[in-house]
mmCIF file of C-alpha atoms in Angstrom:
data_model
loop_
_atom_site.group_PDB
_atom_site.id
_atom_site.type_symbol
_atom_site.label_atom_id
_atom_site.label_comp_id
_atom_site.label_asym_id
_atom_site.label_seq_id
_atom_site.Cartn_x
_atom_site.Cartn_y
_atom_site.Cartn_z
ATOM 1 C CA UNK A 1 122.706 24.638 -25.775
ATOM 2 C CA UNK A 2 122.626 27.464 -23.228
ATOM 3 C CA UNK A 3 125.417 27.794 -20.661
ATOM 4 C CA UNK A 4 125.242 29.034 -17.107
ATOM 5 C CA UNK A 5 127.627 31.842 -16.120
ATOM 6 C CA UNK A 6 130.077 31.474 -13.252
ATOM 7 C CA UNK A 7 130.191 34.130 -10.538
ATOM 8 C CA UNK A 8 132.954 35.881 -12.477
ATOM 9 C CA UNK A 9 130.808 35.995 -15.598
ATOM 10 C CA UNK A 10 132.564 33.171 -17.439
ATOM 11 C CA UNK A 11 130.808 30.323 -19.154
ATOM 12 C CA UNK A 12 130.387 27.246 -17.000
ATOM 13 C CA UNK A 13 128.641 23.899 -17.297
ATOM 14 C CA UNK A 14 125.452 23.450 -19.339
ATOM 15 C CA UNK A 15 122.326 24.366 -17.381
ATOM 16 C CA UNK A 16 120.893 21.043 -16.125
ATOM 17 C CA UNK A 17 117.336 22.001 -17.020
ATOM 18 C CA UNK A 18 118.361 22.898 -20.558
ATOM 19 C CA UNK A 19 120.270 19.631 -20.994
ATOM 20 C CA UNK A 20 117.161 17.694 -19.978
ATOM 21 C CA UNK A 21 114.989 19.745 -22.350
ATOM 22 C CA UNK A 22 117.368 18.924 -25.218
ATOM 23 C CA UNK A 23 117.313 15.213 -24.341
ATOM 24 C CA UNK A 24 113.532 15.170 -24.240
ATOM 25 C CA UNK A 25 113.286 16.981 -27.553
ATOM 26 C CA UNK A 26 115.710 14.540 -29.154
ATOM 27 C CA UNK A 27 113.740 11.532 -27.910
ATOM 28 C CA UNK A 28 110.683 12.992 -29.651
ATOM 29 C CA UNK A 29 112.698 13.596 -32.854
ATOM 30 C CA UNK A 30 113.869 10.007 -32.976
ATOM 31 C CA UNK A 31 110.360 8.642 -32.434
ATOM 32 C CA UNK A 32 108.902 11.023 -35.039
ATOM 33 C CA UNK A 33 111.471 9.834 -37.554
ATOM 34 C CA UNK A 34 110.593 6.205 -36.852
ATOM 35 C CA UNK A 35 106.874 6.964 -37.193
ATOM 36 C CA UNK A 36 107.462 8.695 -40.521
ATOM 37 C CA UNK A 37 109.548 5.774 -41.765
ATOM 38 C CA UNK A 38 106.532 3.447 -41.549
ATOM 39 C CA UNK A 39 105.395 4.590 -45.005
ATOM 40 C CA UNK A 40 108.871 4.469 -46.559
ATOM 41 C CA UNK A 41 110.036 1.681 -48.905
ATOM 42 C CA UNK A 42 112.343 0.556 -46.074
ATOM 43 C CA UNK A 43 110.279 0.986 -42.894
ATOM 44 C CA UNK A 44 113.084 -0.198 -40.580
ATOM 45 C CA UNK A 45 115.833 2.456 -40.436
ATOM 46 C CA UNK A 46 119.090 1.750 -38.622
ATOM 47 C CA UNK A 47 120.677 3.965 -35.994
ATOM 48 C CA UNK A 48 122.881 5.413 -38.722
ATOM 49 C CA UNK A 49 119.775 6.164 -40.837
ATOM 50 C CA UNK A 50 118.143 7.942 -37.890
ATOM 51 C CA UNK A 51 121.280 10.009 -37.328
ATOM 52 C CA UNK A 52 121.185 11.138 -40.960
ATOM 53 C CA UNK A 53 117.449 11.888 -40.818
ATOM 54 C CA UNK A 54 117.522 13.819 -37.544
ATOM 55 C CA UNK A 55 120.900 15.544 -37.845
ATOM 56 C CA UNK A 56 121.986 14.083 -34.509
ATOM 57 C CA UNK A 57 125.289 12.346 -33.980
ATOM 58 C CA UNK A 58 125.410 8.568 -34.186
ATOM 59 C CA UNK A 59 126.506 8.407 -30.556
ATOM 60 C CA UNK A 60 123.532 10.511 -29.477
ATOM 61 C CA UNK A 61 121.106 8.405 -31.514
ATOM 62 C CA UNK A 62 122.519 5.193 -30.057
ATOM 63 C CA UNK A 63 122.045 6.531 -26.528
ATOM 64 C CA UNK A 64 118.511 7.745 -27.239
ATOM 65 C CA UNK A 65 117.513 4.496 -28.942
ATOM 66 C CA UNK A 66 118.820 2.541 -25.938
ATOM 67 C CA UNK A 67 116.512 4.581 -23.669
ATOM 68 C CA UNK A 68 113.546 4.033 -25.963
ATOM 69 C CA UNK A 69 114.201 0.300 -26.207
ATOM 70 C CA UNK A 70 114.439 0.068 -22.410
ATOM 71 C CA UNK A 71 111.098 1.913 -22.153
ATOM 72 C CA UNK A 72 109.514 -0.579 -24.550
ATOM 73 C CA UNK A 73 108.700 2.056 -27.188
ATOM 74 C CA UNK A 74 111.205 0.909 -29.827
ATOM 75 C CA UNK A 75 112.202 -2.586 -30.904
ATOM 76 C CA UNK A 76 114.964 -3.991 -33.063
ATOM 77 C CA UNK A 77 113.590 -5.639 -36.178
ATOM 78 C CA UNK A 78 116.566 -7.645 -37.468
ATOM 79 C CA UNK A 79 119.732 -7.088 -39.482
ATOM 80 C CA UNK A 80 119.849 -4.727 -42.457
ATOM 81 C CA UNK A 81 122.666 -2.953 -44.293
ATOM 82 C CA UNK A 82 123.555 0.591 -43.337
ATOM 83 C CA UNK A 83 125.601 1.246 -46.475
ATOM 84 C CA UNK A 84 128.785 2.182 -44.630
ATOM 85 C CA UNK A 85 131.613 -0.105 -45.798
ATOM 86 C CA UNK A 86 129.111 -2.931 -45.923
ATOM 87 C CA UNK A 87 128.861 -3.248 -42.159
ATOM 88 C CA UNK A 88 125.562 -4.722 -40.955
ATOM 89 C CA UNK A 89 123.140 -2.490 -39.134
ATOM 90 C CA UNK A 90 120.090 -3.334 -37.058
ATOM 91 C CA UNK A 91 116.706 -2.119 -38.224
ATOM 92 C CA UNK A 92 114.410 -0.360 -35.763
ATOM 93 C CA UNK A 93 110.650 0.068 -35.479
ATOM 94 C CA UNK A 94 108.028 1.367 -33.079
ATOM 95 C CA UNK A 95 107.235 -1.443 -30.695
ATOM 96 C CA UNK A 96 104.243 -3.659 -31.379
ATOM 97 C CA UNK A 97 104.419 -4.669 -27.691
ATOM 98 C CA UNK A 98 103.022 -1.324 -26.634
ATOM 99 C CA UNK A 99 99.600 -0.025 -27.623
ATOM 100 C CA UNK A 100 96.705 2.351 -27.024
ATOM 101 C CA UNK A 101 92.963 1.790 -26.869
ATOM 102 C CA UNK A 102 90.442 3.587 -29.071
ATOM 103 C CA UNK A 103 86.855 3.693 -27.804
ATOM 104 C CA UNK A 104 83.584 4.986 -29.202
ATOM 105 C CA UNK A 105 80.127 5.560 -27.775
ATOM 106 C CA UNK A 106 77.528 6.059 -30.466
ATOM 107 C CA UNK A 107 73.759 5.978 -30.483
ATOM 108 C CA UNK A 108 73.477 2.342 -31.617
ATOM 109 C CA UNK A 109 76.711 0.769 -30.396
ATOM 110 C CA UNK A 110 79.821 0.978 -28.266
ATOM 111 C CA UNK A 111 83.222 -0.231 -29.400
ATOM 112 C CA UNK A 112 86.809 -0.596 -28.244
ATOM 113 C CA UNK A 113 89.966 -1.565 -30.087
ATOM 114 C CA UNK A 114 93.701 -1.880 -29.540
ATOM 115 C CA UNK A 115 96.118 -0.023 -31.817
ATOM 116 C CA UNK A 116 99.792 -0.903 -31.446
ATOM 117 C CA UNK A 117 102.466 1.791 -31.723
ATOM 118 C CA UNK A 118 103.177 0.665 -35.266
ATOM 119 C CA UNK A 119 99.665 1.755 -36.257
ATOM 120 C CA UNK A 120 98.064 -1.678 -36.651
ATOM 121 C CA UNK A 121 94.593 -2.292 -35.236
ATOM 122 C CA UNK A 122 95.172 -5.554 -33.399
ATOM 123 C CA UNK A 123 91.841 -6.020 -31.587
ATOM 124 C CA UNK A 124 88.349 -4.656 -32.280
ATOM 125 C CA UNK A 125 85.235 -5.355 -30.234
ATOM 126 C CA UNK A 126 81.778 -3.871 -30.915
ATOM 127 C CA UNK A 127 78.563 -4.215 -28.927
ATOM 128 C CA UNK A 128 75.335 -3.195 -30.622
ATOM 129 C CA UNK A 129 72.877 -1.581 -28.223
ATOM 130 C CA UNK A 130 70.576 1.409 -28.046
ATOM 131 C CA UNK A 131 72.258 4.182 -26.051
ATOM 132 C CA UNK A 132 69.774 6.969 -26.740
ATOM 133 C CA UNK A 133 68.346 8.151 -23.426
ATOM 134 C CA UNK A 134 70.413 5.696 -21.397
ATOM 135 C CA UNK A 135 72.227 7.037 -18.347
ATOM 136 C CA UNK A 136 75.897 7.904 -18.897
ATOM 137 C CA UNK A 137 76.766 5.726 -15.898
ATOM 138 C CA UNK A 138 75.187 2.612 -17.405
ATOM 139 C CA UNK A 139 76.753 3.166 -20.818
ATOM 140 C CA UNK A 140 80.183 3.820 -19.308
ATOM 141 C CA UNK A 141 79.887 0.665 -17.203
ATOM 142 C CA UNK A 142 79.246 -1.413 -20.319
ATOM 143 C CA UNK A 143 82.098 0.299 -22.127
ATOM 144 C CA UNK A 144 84.417 -0.392 -19.178
ATOM 145 C CA UNK A 145 83.533 -4.072 -19.478
ATOM 146 C CA UNK A 146 84.321 -4.046 -23.202
ATOM 147 C CA UNK A 147 87.628 -2.261 -22.567
ATOM 148 C CA UNK A 148 88.449 -4.797 -19.861
ATOM 149 C CA UNK A 149 87.987 -7.593 -22.400
ATOM 150 C CA UNK A 150 90.306 -5.812 -24.858
ATOM 151 C CA UNK A 151 92.878 -5.214 -22.110
ATOM 152 C CA UNK A 152 92.808 -8.880 -21.095
ATOM 153 C CA UNK A 153 93.368 -9.973 -24.684
ATOM 154 C CA UNK A 154 96.188 -7.435 -25.042
ATOM 155 C CA UNK A 155 97.827 -8.702 -21.867
ATOM 156 C CA UNK A 156 97.630 -12.289 -23.117
ATOM 157 C CA UNK A 157 99.452 -11.145 -26.260
ATOM 158 C CA UNK A 158 102.138 -9.419 -24.205
ATOM 159 C CA UNK A 159 101.027 -5.894 -25.136
ATOM 160 C CA UNK A 160 101.191 -3.114 -22.541
ATOM 161 C CA UNK A 161 98.488 -0.436 -22.844
ATOM 162 C CA UNK A 162 99.784 3.125 -22.448
ATOM 163 C CA UNK A 163 96.646 5.232 -22.893
ATOM 164 C CA UNK A 164 93.368 5.647 -24.688
ATOM 165 C CA UNK A 165 90.938 7.950 -26.442
ATOM 166 C CA UNK A 166 87.125 7.976 -26.297
ATOM 167 C CA UNK A 167 84.988 9.382 -29.132
ATOM 168 C CA UNK A 168 81.449 10.609 -28.397
ATOM 169 C CA UNK A 169 78.963 12.119 -30.920
ATOM 170 C CA UNK A 170 78.560 15.577 -29.415
ATOM 171 C CA UNK A 171 80.257 18.729 -28.238
ATOM 172 C CA UNK A 172 82.909 17.874 -25.674
ATOM 173 C CA UNK A 173 85.410 19.549 -23.371
ATOM 174 C CA UNK A 174 88.476 17.320 -23.536
ATOM 175 C CA UNK A 175 90.272 19.133 -20.712
ATOM 176 C CA UNK A 176 87.545 18.333 -18.165
ATOM 177 C CA UNK A 177 86.258 15.115 -19.730
ATOM 178 C CA UNK A 178 82.781 16.602 -20.067
ATOM 179 C CA UNK A 179 80.149 16.043 -22.752
ATOM 180 C CA UNK A 180 78.660 19.513 -23.134
ATOM 181 C CA UNK A 181 75.880 18.384 -25.462
ATOM 182 C CA UNK A 182 75.150 15.124 -27.272
ATOM 183 C CA UNK A 183 71.548 15.566 -28.499
ATOM 184 C CA UNK A 184 71.219 12.118 -30.051
ATOM 185 C CA UNK A 185 72.244 10.483 -26.765
ATOM 186 C CA UNK A 186 70.164 12.956 -24.711
ATOM 187 C CA UNK A 187 73.288 13.831 -22.718
ATOM 188 C CA UNK A 188 73.935 17.394 -21.579
ATOM 189 C CA UNK A 189 76.681 18.702 -19.274
ATOM 190 C CA UNK A 190 77.808 15.177 -18.358
ATOM 191 C CA UNK A 191 81.188 14.652 -16.679
ATOM 192 C CA UNK A 192 82.396 11.168 -17.633
ATOM 193 C CA UNK A 193 84.499 9.114 -15.233
ATOM 194 C CA UNK A 194 87.240 8.412 -17.739
ATOM 195 C CA UNK A 195 89.748 7.228 -15.147
ATOM 196 C CA UNK A 196 87.727 4.044 -14.690
ATOM 197 C CA UNK A 197 88.303 2.894 -18.264
ATOM 198 C CA UNK A 198 92.092 2.416 -18.200
ATOM 199 C CA UNK A 199 93.072 2.997 -14.559
ATOM 200 C CA UNK A 200 96.631 1.684 -14.963
ATOM 201 C CA UNK A 201 97.515 3.416 -18.253
ATOM 202 C CA UNK A 202 100.159 6.131 -17.697
ATOM 203 C CA UNK A 203 98.627 8.446 -20.301
ATOM 204 C CA UNK A 204 95.038 7.940 -19.146
ATOM 205 C CA UNK A 205 91.977 8.366 -21.359
ATOM 206 C CA UNK A 206 91.096 11.560 -23.257
ATOM 207 C CA UNK A 207 87.607 12.493 -24.484
ATOM 208 C CA UNK A 208 87.117 13.584 -28.118
ATOM 209 C CA UNK A 209 84.344 14.535 -30.537
ATOM 210 C CA UNK A 210 83.362 11.576 -32.716
ATOM 211 C CA UNK A 211 83.363 13.402 -36.057
ATOM 212 C CA UNK A 212 86.738 15.015 -35.367
ATOM 213 C CA UNK A 213 88.143 11.600 -34.493
ATOM 214 C CA UNK A 214 86.745 10.137 -37.704
ATOM 215 C CA UNK A 215 88.345 12.978 -39.683
ATOM 216 C CA UNK A 216 91.665 12.252 -37.974
ATOM 217 C CA UNK A 217 91.304 8.539 -38.655
ATOM 218 C CA UNK A 218 90.802 9.392 -42.314
ATOM 219 C CA UNK A 219 93.779 11.767 -42.245
ATOM 220 C CA UNK A 220 96.158 9.202 -40.779
ATOM 221 C CA UNK A 221 94.886 5.969 -42.294
ATOM 222 C CA UNK A 222 92.727 6.870 -45.309
ATOM 223 C CA UNK A 223 92.297 9.575 -47.943
ATOM 224 C CA UNK A 224 94.361 12.032 -45.922
ATOM 225 C CA UNK A 225 97.316 10.493 -47.720
ATOM 226 C CA UNK A 226 95.881 11.976 -50.951
ATOM 227 C CA UNK A 227 94.090 15.143 -49.798
ATOM 228 C CA UNK A 228 95.526 17.942 -47.664
ATOM 229 C CA UNK A 229 92.369 20.067 -47.341
ATOM 230 C CA UNK A 230 88.958 18.451 -47.075
ATOM 231 C CA UNK A 231 85.632 18.184 -45.317
ATOM 232 C CA UNK A 232 85.020 14.805 -43.728
ATOM 233 C CA UNK A 233 81.326 14.012 -43.270
ATOM 234 C CA UNK A 234 80.493 11.234 -40.834
ATOM 235 C CA UNK A 235 77.060 9.656 -41.198
ATOM 236 C CA UNK A 236 75.595 7.868 -38.194
ATOM 237 C CA UNK A 237 72.239 8.425 -36.472
ATOM 238 C CA UNK A 238 73.244 12.069 -36.726
ATOM 239 C CA UNK A 239 75.637 13.701 -39.174
ATOM 240 C CA UNK A 240 79.008 14.944 -37.986
ATOM 241 C CA UNK A 241 81.811 16.723 -39.747
ATOM 242 C CA UNK A 242 85.500 17.426 -39.425
ATOM 243 C CA UNK A 243 87.664 19.993 -41.198
ATOM 244 C CA UNK A 244 91.196 19.107 -42.285
ATOM 245 C CA UNK A 245 93.323 22.026 -43.474
ATOM 246 C CA UNK A 246 96.963 21.629 -44.412
ATOM 247 C CA UNK A 247 96.830 18.006 -43.209
ATOM 248 C CA UNK A 248 95.844 19.216 -39.733
ATOM 249 C CA UNK A 249 92.477 18.982 -38.004
ATOM 250 C CA UNK A 250 90.895 22.415 -37.627
ATOM 251 C CA UNK A 251 88.589 22.272 -34.617
ATOM 252 C CA UNK A 252 88.161 26.014 -33.979
ATOM 253 C CA UNK A 253 88.796 27.960 -30.760
ATOM 254 C CA UNK A 254 86.372 25.851 -28.720
ATOM 255 C CA UNK A 255 86.773 22.546 -30.583
ATOM 256 C CA UNK A 256 83.373 22.744 -32.275
ATOM 257 C CA UNK A 257 84.235 23.633 -35.876
ATOM 258 C CA UNK A 258 82.919 21.413 -38.662
ATOM 259 C CA UNK A 259 79.469 20.661 -37.219
ATOM 260 C CA UNK A 260 77.874 20.347 -40.661
ATOM 261 C CA UNK A 261 75.093 18.123 -39.341
ATOM 262 C CA UNK A 262 73.465 21.183 -37.843
ATOM 263 C CA UNK A 263 74.073 23.459 -40.799
ATOM 264 C CA UNK A 264 70.746 24.731 -42.105
ATOM 265 C CA UNK A 265 70.194 23.421 -45.637
ATOM 266 C CA UNK A 266 66.439 24.037 -45.869
ATOM 267 C CA UNK A 267 65.064 26.910 -43.720
ATOM 268 C CA UNK A 268 61.540 25.535 -43.870
ATOM 269 C CA UNK A 269 62.685 22.006 -43.062
ATOM 270 C CA UNK A 270 61.651 19.769 -40.137
ATOM 271 C CA UNK A 271 62.596 20.189 -36.488
ATOM 272 C CA UNK A 272 66.001 18.884 -35.456
ATOM 273 C CA UNK A 273 67.248 17.298 -32.220
ATOM 274 C CA UNK A 274 69.478 20.350 -31.684
ATOM 275 C CA UNK A 275 66.438 22.589 -31.215
ATOM 276 C CA UNK A 276 66.652 24.212 -34.633
ATOM 277 C CA UNK A 277 65.049 23.101 -37.851
ATOM 278 C CA UNK A 278 66.052 22.446 -41.433
ATOM 279 C CA UNK A 279 69.449 21.012 -40.427
ATOM 280 C CA UNK A 280 71.358 18.607 -42.676
ATOM 281 C CA UNK A 281 70.807 15.855 -40.113
ATOM 282 C CA UNK A 282 67.050 15.950 -40.730
ATOM 283 C CA UNK A 283 67.666 15.024 -44.381
ATOM 284 C CA UNK A 284 70.834 12.869 -44.278
ATOM 285 C CA UNK A 285 70.735 11.240 -40.834
ATOM 286 C CA UNK A 286 69.919 7.545 -40.656
ATOM 287 C CA UNK A 287 66.327 7.991 -39.523
ATOM 288 C CA UNK A 288 65.573 10.452 -42.316
ATOM 289 C CA UNK A 289 66.936 8.081 -44.967
ATOM 290 C CA UNK A 290 65.240 4.984 -43.518
ATOM 291 C CA UNK A 291 61.915 6.789 -43.250
ATOM 292 C CA UNK A 292 62.105 8.124 -46.813
ATOM 293 C CA UNK A 293 63.040 4.651 -48.107
ATOM 294 C CA UNK A 294 60.157 2.995 -46.223
ATOM 295 C CA UNK A 295 62.399 0.776 -44.098
ATOM 296 C CA UNK A 296 60.643 -0.467 -40.938
ATOM 297 C CA UNK A 297 61.952 -0.065 -37.391
ATOM 298 C CA UNK A 298 64.773 -2.278 -36.146
ATOM 299 C CA UNK A 299 68.427 -2.165 -35.189
ATOM 300 C CA UNK A 300 70.683 0.114 -37.195
ATOM 301 C CA UNK A 301 72.680 -2.781 -38.647
ATOM 302 C CA UNK A 302 69.560 -4.602 -39.832
ATOM 303 C CA UNK A 303 68.089 -1.445 -41.348
ATOM 304 C CA UNK A 304 71.347 -0.561 -43.097
ATOM 305 C CA UNK A 305 71.554 -4.074 -44.505
ATOM 306 C CA UNK A 306 67.958 -3.762 -45.734
ATOM 307 C CA UNK A 307 68.750 -0.408 -47.333
ATOM 308 C CA UNK A 308 71.771 -1.917 -49.066
ATOM 309 C CA UNK A 309 69.659 -4.744 -50.444
ATOM 310 C CA UNK A 310 67.032 -2.333 -51.757
ATOM 311 C CA UNK A 311 69.653 -0.123 -53.378
ATOM 312 C CA UNK A 312 71.342 -3.094 -55.038
ATOM 313 C CA UNK A 313 68.006 -4.372 -56.348
ATOM 314 C CA UNK A 314 67.164 -0.999 -57.909
ATOM 315 C CA UNK A 315 64.352 -0.129 -55.498
ATOM 316 C CA UNK A 316 63.323 3.418 -56.452
ATOM 317 C CA UNK A 317 62.210 4.435 -52.959
ATOM 318 C CA UNK A 318 65.655 3.620 -51.553
ATOM 319 C CA UNK A 319 67.511 5.192 -54.469
ATOM 320 C CA UNK A 320 65.420 8.369 -54.202
ATOM 321 C CA UNK A 321 65.930 8.573 -50.423
ATOM 322 C CA UNK A 322 69.706 8.286 -50.735
ATOM 323 C CA UNK A 323 69.859 10.729 -53.648
ATOM 324 C CA UNK A 324 67.817 13.222 -51.608
ATOM 325 C CA UNK A 325 70.278 12.881 -48.727
ATOM 326 C CA UNK A 326 73.174 13.369 -51.150
ATOM 327 C CA UNK A 327 71.554 16.502 -52.575
ATOM 328 C CA UNK A 328 71.357 18.192 -49.185
ATOM 329 C CA UNK A 329 74.751 16.863 -48.198
ATOM 330 C CA UNK A 330 76.147 18.540 -51.315
ATOM 331 C CA UNK A 331 74.528 21.849 -50.334
ATOM 332 C CA UNK A 332 76.234 21.737 -46.933
ATOM 333 C CA UNK A 333 79.539 20.710 -48.502
ATOM 334 C CA UNK A 334 79.316 23.493 -51.089
ATOM 335 C CA UNK A 335 78.838 26.161 -48.419
ATOM 336 C CA UNK A 336 81.624 24.710 -46.281
ATOM 337 C CA UNK A 337 84.036 24.428 -49.210
ATOM 338 C CA UNK A 338 83.462 28.059 -50.178
ATOM 339 C CA UNK A 339 83.765 29.312 -46.611
ATOM 340 C CA UNK A 340 86.894 27.316 -45.736
ATOM 341 C CA UNK A 341 88.545 27.189 -49.174
ATOM 342 C CA UNK A 342 88.448 23.387 -49.262
ATOM 343 C CA UNK A 343 88.964 21.316 -52.401
ATOM 344 C CA UNK A 344 87.802 17.834 -51.387
ATOM 345 C CA UNK A 345 84.990 16.007 -49.575
ATOM 346 C CA UNK A 346 85.247 12.567 -47.946
ATOM 347 C CA UNK A 347 82.109 10.609 -47.044
ATOM 348 C CA UNK A 348 82.339 8.293 -44.029
ATOM 349 C CA UNK A 349 80.171 6.399 -41.552
ATOM 350 C CA UNK A 350 76.983 4.961 -43.039
ATOM 351 C CA UNK A 351 77.582 6.945 -46.245
ATOM 352 C CA UNK A 352 80.300 4.437 -47.151
ATOM 353 C CA UNK A 353 77.655 1.726 -47.633
ATOM 354 C CA UNK A 354 75.676 4.074 -49.868
ATOM 355 C CA UNK A 355 78.730 5.233 -51.814
ATOM 356 C CA UNK A 356 77.752 4.284 -55.393
ATOM 357 C CA UNK A 357 74.339 5.934 -54.967
ATOM 358 C CA UNK A 358 75.027 8.933 -52.734
ATOM 359 C CA UNK A 359 78.345 10.138 -54.184
ATOM 360 C CA UNK A 360 76.883 11.066 -57.622
ATOM 361 C CA UNK A 361 74.172 13.136 -55.915
ATOM 362 C CA UNK A 362 76.798 14.949 -53.839
ATOM 363 C CA UNK A 363 78.888 15.608 -56.958
ATOM 364 C CA UNK A 364 75.862 17.024 -58.794
ATOM 365 C CA UNK A 365 74.871 19.232 -55.878
ATOM 366 C CA UNK A 366 78.419 20.580 -55.567
ATOM 367 C CA UNK A 367 78.414 21.351 -59.291
ATOM 368 C CA UNK A 368 75.100 23.194 -58.923
ATOM 369 C CA UNK A 369 75.954 25.251 -55.825
ATOM 370 C CA UNK A 370 79.753 25.561 -55.945
ATOM 371 C CA UNK A 371 80.817 25.030 -59.570
ATOM 372 C CA UNK A 372 84.532 24.498 -59.996
ATOM 373 C CA UNK A 373 85.280 24.437 -56.258
ATOM 374 C CA UNK A 374 85.364 20.651 -55.703
ATOM 375 C CA UNK A 375 86.008 18.478 -58.743
ATOM 376 C CA UNK A 376 84.200 15.113 -59.058
ATOM 377 C CA UNK A 377 87.528 13.317 -58.635
ATOM 378 C CA UNK A 378 87.903 14.872 -55.180
ATOM 379 C CA UNK A 379 84.642 13.535 -53.769
ATOM 380 C CA UNK A 380 85.750 10.308 -52.117
ATOM 381 C CA UNK A 381 84.150 7.546 -50.079
ATOM 382 C CA UNK A 382 86.063 6.427 -46.995
ATOM 383 C CA UNK A 383 87.269 2.838 -46.823
ATOM 384 C CA UNK A 384 87.546 2.848 -43.006
ATOM 385 C CA UNK A 385 83.852 2.222 -42.390
ATOM 386 C CA UNK A 386 82.618 2.263 -38.802
ATOM 387 C CA UNK A 387 86.151 2.096 -37.354
ATOM 388 C CA UNK A 388 87.198 5.613 -38.463
ATOM 389 C CA UNK A 389 86.328 7.398 -35.193
ATOM 390 C CA UNK A 390 87.838 4.640 -33.062
ATOM 391 C CA UNK A 391 91.050 4.787 -35.132
ATOM 392 C CA UNK A 392 91.175 8.561 -34.741
ATOM 393 C CA UNK A 393 90.673 8.361 -30.974
ATOM 394 C CA UNK A 394 93.358 5.691 -30.658
ATOM 395 C CA UNK A 395 95.669 7.573 -33.023
ATOM 396 C CA UNK A 396 95.356 10.715 -30.904
ATOM 397 C CA UNK A 397 96.471 8.740 -27.864
ATOM 398 C CA UNK A 398 99.313 7.162 -29.821
ATOM 399 C CA UNK A 399 100.572 10.588 -30.850
ATOM 400 C CA UNK A 400 100.389 11.782 -27.260
ATOM 401 C CA UNK A 401 102.720 8.921 -26.327
ATOM 402 C CA UNK A 402 105.127 9.722 -29.153
ATOM 403 C CA UNK A 403 105.133 13.392 -28.136
ATOM 404 C CA UNK A 404 106.095 12.644 -24.524
ATOM 405 C CA UNK A 405 108.232 9.489 -24.461
ATOM 406 C CA UNK A 406 110.384 10.941 -21.691
ATOM 407 C CA UNK A 407 107.612 10.207 -19.189
ATOM 408 C CA UNK A 408 108.279 6.499 -19.765
ATOM 409 C CA UNK A 409 112.092 6.532 -19.929
ATOM 410 C CA UNK A 410 114.282 5.978 -16.854
ATOM 411 C CA UNK A 411 115.420 9.599 -16.726
ATOM 412 C CA UNK A 412 111.891 10.943 -17.347
#
């Protein structure tokens, strides 16, 4: 801790600003330790456990925990044993009475869900609707209604909402809340009125790219527990991607890294919504697969169900369409793995429903174009389904809360 000098040059009292900085940093350390403990055999450490984990004194931990309990971020979970002369201790956990909202706007649906600070998805609401070509104002109004329903249910359960994250399938500027380009929605240079979604939440709502959110959801709640470096490929109407390196999302200097959906996999291929042609999306996007499989027009959920039925029944048109998508997906993954030195690929979004049929084609394509780079055992299918992006958006908000708890404490 730095000390101010008296007029005669001697050391005086600690600089007030520095003392506050230390307190804030220690609040974050205690919360980080509690968050990490969630995956431990004993997920409810005592104050003494936290002191040992953080290197802080027991008195300091007790004071910090008292602040966090008063702020509603930490709760006592019952008596345990702290191992010191058999005296009982009280277990602690991140409060399930505080939460964040994850939201997603996609081409065929909007969704909103509540994630409590313990990492449990408590509420999930989805509304299927066609958003392509719809005005941002109308879509945001519907989303606000869905969020309002989630907030009302949270309030009835005694849960206070602290913030939220919104995932959109396109290039976004999180700082300004602007969608720079979302070709499949037909949105370009759109500033979203995010403050209308959670007007009373102290941490507000932050805009994110859908594929990056899905990659983060996978990192925190899925195969990220097994893989440290991987390409996450999110299949929806379009195809998105996220890069995870060293268990951290790599978004690039402008937040646009990992856009595998618009990687050229066939130079003479068909035109793409991005203005180019031969992109992965034109071979592995939903419309490309449905068209190749001969599935008639309809809602995405109905068409996906029909595709699943045809695959399960051994329909060759469906099997060929999915294998073709997997072939081109493998080409994109091979190039990405070589460029970024990645050793795993995770398939998410609609690819999860095609897993048994598309994964072998991806494995074969990787073996053909990048032999030895990604082993078959490291091509995985996500188990998060359609909720991956929403979980990532909510998880980003949750981590923002844990990184700045001092804004909610009495001295903050």
